[in-house]
Structures are given as structure tokens and as C-alpha cells.
Short mmCIF file of C-alpha atoms in Angstrom, two decimals:
data_model
loop_
_atom_site.label_atom_id
_atom_site.label_comp_id
_atom_site.label_asym_id
_atom_site.label_seq_id
_atom_site.Cartn_x
_atom_site.Cartn_y
_atom_site.Cartn_z
CA MET A 195 43.44 1.79 -123.39
CA SER A 196 44.79 -1.38 -124.49
CA ASN A 197 46.01 -3.41 -122.03
CA LEU A 198 50.30 -3.24 -123.97
CA LEU A 199 49.64 0.46 -124.10
CA GLU A 200 49.02 0.35 -120.37
CA GLN A 201 51.58 -1.72 -119.15
CA PHE A 202 53.84 0.07 -121.55
CA LEU A 203 53.02 4.04 -120.16
CA THR A 204 52.99 1.96 -116.43
CA LEU A 205 56.58 0.55 -116.84
CA HIS A 206 57.66 3.99 -118.70
CA THR A 207 55.76 6.87 -117.13
CA SER A 208 54.30 6.05 -113.61
CA PRO A 209 56.61 8.89 -112.11
CA ALA A 210 54.87 11.39 -114.46
CA ILE A 211 51.63 10.37 -114.21
CA CYS A 212 51.45 10.23 -110.29
CA GLY A 213 52.69 13.67 -110.42
CA ILE A 214 56.41 13.02 -108.60
CA LYS A 215 58.48 14.13 -111.89
CA ALA A 216 58.26 16.62 -114.11
CA SER A 217 57.52 14.49 -117.58
CA ASN A 218 58.82 11.21 -119.04
CA LEU A 219 59.45 10.33 -122.77
CA ILE A 220 58.19 7.57 -124.54
CA CYS A 221 59.55 6.61 -127.98
CA ILE A 222 57.17 4.08 -129.79
CA LYS A 223 55.98 2.79 -133.06
CA ASP A 224 54.68 5.03 -135.27
CA SER A 225 51.13 4.07 -136.95
CA ASP A 226 48.29 5.56 -138.75
CA SER A 227 46.39 5.67 -135.99
CA ILE A 228 48.54 6.86 -133.27
CA THR A 229 47.76 10.61 -133.54
CA LYS A 230 44.12 9.75 -132.95
CA GLU A 231 45.19 7.74 -130.22
CA ILE A 232 47.11 10.93 -128.57
CA GLU A 233 43.98 12.76 -129.21
CA GLU A 234 41.78 10.34 -127.33
CA LEU A 235 44.03 10.28 -124.38
CA ASN A 236 44.08 13.73 -124.09
CA LYS A 237 40.57 14.38 -124.39
CA LYS A 238 39.86 11.47 -121.76
CA TYR A 239 42.52 12.62 -119.15
CA PRO A 240 42.89 16.33 -118.97
CA LYS A 241 45.39 16.50 -116.46
CA ILE A 242 47.72 14.47 -118.37
CA ARG A 243 48.94 15.58 -121.65
CA PHE A 244 50.58 13.29 -124.40
CA TYR A 245 52.47 15.61 -126.44
CA ILE A 246 54.19 14.51 -129.94
CA LEU A 247 57.48 15.50 -129.89
CA LYS A 248 59.06 13.89 -132.61
CA ARG A 249 58.47 11.21 -135.83
CA GLN A 250 61.34 9.65 -137.33
CA ASN A 251 62.28 6.67 -139.28
CA GLY A 252 58.95 4.66 -137.88
CA LYS A 253 58.99 5.80 -134.39
CA VAL A 254 56.87 8.27 -132.39
CA LEU A 255 58.72 10.49 -129.38
CA ILE A 256 55.88 11.50 -126.87
CA LEU A 257 56.44 13.55 -123.93
CA VAL A 258 53.95 12.35 -121.16
CA PHE A 259 53.51 14.92 -118.17
CA ARG A 260 50.92 15.70 -115.67
CA LEU A 261 49.89 19.40 -116.57
CA SER A 262 50.04 21.13 -113.25
CA CYS A 263 53.53 19.30 -112.83
CA LEU A 264 55.40 20.86 -116.11
CA LYS A 265 53.89 23.97 -115.91
CA LYS A 266 55.55 24.31 -112.13
CA GLU A 267 58.85 22.99 -113.54
CA LEU A 268 58.41 25.36 -116.71
CA SER A 269 57.23 28.30 -114.61
CA SER A 270 60.39 27.76 -112.53
CA LYS A 271 62.73 31.48 -113.01
CA ASP A 272 65.67 29.86 -113.30
CA ASN A 273 64.07 27.35 -115.66
CA LYS A 274 62.89 30.33 -117.58
CA CYS A 275 65.97 32.09 -118.21
CA PHE A 276 67.72 29.31 -119.12
CA LEU A 277 65.32 28.69 -121.70
CA GLU A 278 65.56 32.26 -122.65
CA GLU A 279 68.87 32.30 -123.24
CA LEU A 280 68.22 29.49 -125.52
CA GLY A 281 65.69 31.41 -127.68
CA TYR A 282 62.42 29.91 -126.26
CA ASP A 283 59.25 32.24 -125.90
CA THR A 284 58.50 31.64 -122.50
CA SER A 285 55.00 33.44 -122.34
CA SER A 286 53.36 30.21 -122.30
CA MET A 287 53.97 26.53 -121.64
CA GLU A 288 52.32 25.80 -125.08
CA ALA A 289 55.71 28.14 -126.48
CA MET A 290 57.78 26.30 -124.75
CA LEU A 291 56.88 23.34 -126.09
CA LYS A 292 56.38 24.51 -129.77
CA THR A 293 60.21 25.73 -129.36
CA LEU A 294 60.98 22.12 -127.97
CA LYS A 295 59.64 20.40 -130.74
CA SER A 296 61.15 22.69 -132.97
CA ARG A 297 64.45 22.23 -131.50
CA MET A 298 64.13 18.34 -131.81
CA LYS A 299 63.53 18.66 -135.83
CA ASN A 300 67.51 19.97 -135.64
CA ASP A 301 68.73 17.66 -133.27
CA ASP A 302 68.22 14.45 -132.11
CA PHE A 303 67.94 15.79 -128.37
CA PRO A 304 68.84 18.86 -127.76
CA HIS A 305 70.07 19.52 -123.95
CA GLU A 306 67.47 21.88 -122.82
CA VAL A 307 65.18 18.88 -122.90
CA GLY A 308 66.52 17.84 -119.46
CA VAL A 309 64.23 21.28 -117.94
CA PHE A 310 61.39 19.50 -119.54
CA LEU A 311 61.96 16.34 -118.17
CA GLY A 312 62.26 17.91 -114.24
CA TYR A 313 66.11 17.17 -114.06
CA ASP A 314 68.42 19.68 -111.90
CA LEU A 315 69.40 22.84 -113.95
CA SER A 316 72.69 22.97 -112.32
CA ASP A 317 73.01 19.23 -113.66
CA ILE A 318 72.37 20.38 -117.26
CA LYS A 319 74.43 23.10 -117.00
CA SER A 320 77.26 20.99 -115.64
CA PHE A 321 76.81 18.46 -118.59
CA ILE A 322 77.10 21.22 -121.55
CA ASN A 323 79.87 22.13 -119.97
CA GLY A 324 80.96 18.89 -120.09
CA MET A 325 81.79 18.17 -116.46
CA GLU A 326 82.58 15.07 -115.15
CA CYS A 327 79.60 13.28 -113.50
CA LYS A 328 79.87 11.63 -110.19
CA TYR A 329 76.76 9.72 -110.60
CA VAL A 330 74.52 8.48 -113.42
CA GLY A 331 70.64 7.69 -112.43
CA TYR A 332 67.64 9.02 -114.23
CA TRP A 333 70.29 11.90 -115.68
CA LYS A 334 73.93 12.63 -115.15
CA VAL A 335 74.45 13.55 -111.57
CA TYR A 336 77.30 16.50 -110.90
CA SER A 337 75.82 17.60 -107.40
CA ASN A 338 74.03 16.72 -104.65
CA VAL A 339 74.44 13.06 -105.35
CA GLU A 340 72.79 11.67 -102.26
CA GLU A 341 69.83 13.78 -102.83
CA LYS A 342 69.34 12.51 -105.99
CA ILE A 343 69.59 8.96 -105.66
CA LYS A 344 66.71 9.49 -102.83
CA LEU A 345 64.95 11.23 -105.63
CA PHE A 346 65.50 8.44 -108.05
CA ASN A 347 64.44 5.74 -105.37
CA ARG A 348 61.43 7.35 -104.59
CA TYR A 349 60.36 7.29 -109.02
CA ASN A 350 61.84 3.77 -109.11
CA ARG A 351 59.46 2.81 -106.06
CA CYS A 352 56.66 4.81 -107.53
CA LYS A 353 56.98 2.51 -111.02
CA GLU A 354 56.99 -0.30 -108.43
CA VAL A 355 53.85 -0.10 -106.68
CA VAL A 356 52.02 1.17 -109.82
CA GLN A 357 53.43 -1.75 -111.63
CA LYS A 358 52.22 -4.11 -108.85
CA MET A 359 48.65 -2.14 -108.50
CA VAL A 360 48.46 -2.75 -112.34
CA ASN A 361 49.35 -6.36 -112.23
CA ARG A 362 46.65 -6.94 -109.42
CA GLY A 363 44.05 -5.51 -111.85
CA TYR A 364 43.50 -1.91 -111.02
CA SER A 365 43.80 0.18 -114.02
CA LEU A 366 46.50 2.47 -114.80
CA GLU A 367 43.73 5.10 -116.00
CA ASN A 368 42.58 5.30 -112.42
CA PHE A 369 46.26 7.04 -111.15
CA MET A 370 45.24 9.45 -114.70
CA ARG A 371 42.58 10.78 -113.38
#
């Protein structure tokens, strides 16, 4: 993995790579080799997945997740029901990702992507219903503000610790195994 890619992933995906967040999205410049690079990363790190959701205007939108964490998030009864109401096939994580990818073609950012990112379902529904948010962090928060601020701080601490370790020469790849 290149130093530039390692720094980018460290900065933008540490909570997902470390397994404290369902996933993170990254948007990077598209290239002829990006699909091959992602295939290689997926082979090398079977616990971490890099899933291309969309290609547009010379950019690639990639969902980065620890397999076990996203499976847990998507297997939640409430999340499955919500996705089913939106027409998702919830028989497997792969089917749900395929539907999300399809919806990304028609909508720049369908609201249900929040489920895949580990956002609180009540916050997703409040956002969709146009409620007034009480706080903005990793997402717009409508309830349990103090609890979510603690969660956001945990994400930030994870990013800081991983960044410090990478800056000291510890490879991000160690977190991905």
C-alpha cells in the first residue's frame, strides 16, 4: 500500500478499520488501476472490505468496512425492516450492498446509506422527516445527544491514536488484519 493511500485511509477510515464504526465512505480520484488495487486490498485483508459504490466525474466512492461490524449493523431487526420498507432484499449483506449501489446511480446520496454507516436509525428517520436536529457530528443528531457526542469523541480518539501510530512508523496494515 502506498504511503499516500495509507495516510488517506488512516485519516478517513480508522473507526471502521478498527471495528468501532460500521463503515466509512471515501471518495478518491478514479484511475485505470483503482479496481485492481481494491481487488488486491480485499484479497490481502479479508476482514476489511473496500466496496465501490459509485463512479462519477472522475471520482470513485468507496465504502470501507470491517466485515463483521457491517454484518452486525445490517442484521439488526429494525435496520432490516427499514431497508425492506425501502425495497431492499435483506437476505444477505451482498444483496443489500448491491441494492445500495444501484440506488446510488439514481440518487447522489440516498438517506438509507446512514444504516450502512452505522448511524442511529431514529436519527436517519428524523432527518428524512425534516425534523430539526439538535447537534451535528458525524451525522445530524436528533436524540440522545450526549450519548452520541461520546460516540463521536470515541471515533475522533481512534483516528488520533491510529494517526499517531502510523506517524511513528507503525503500519495501518497491522490494524487491518
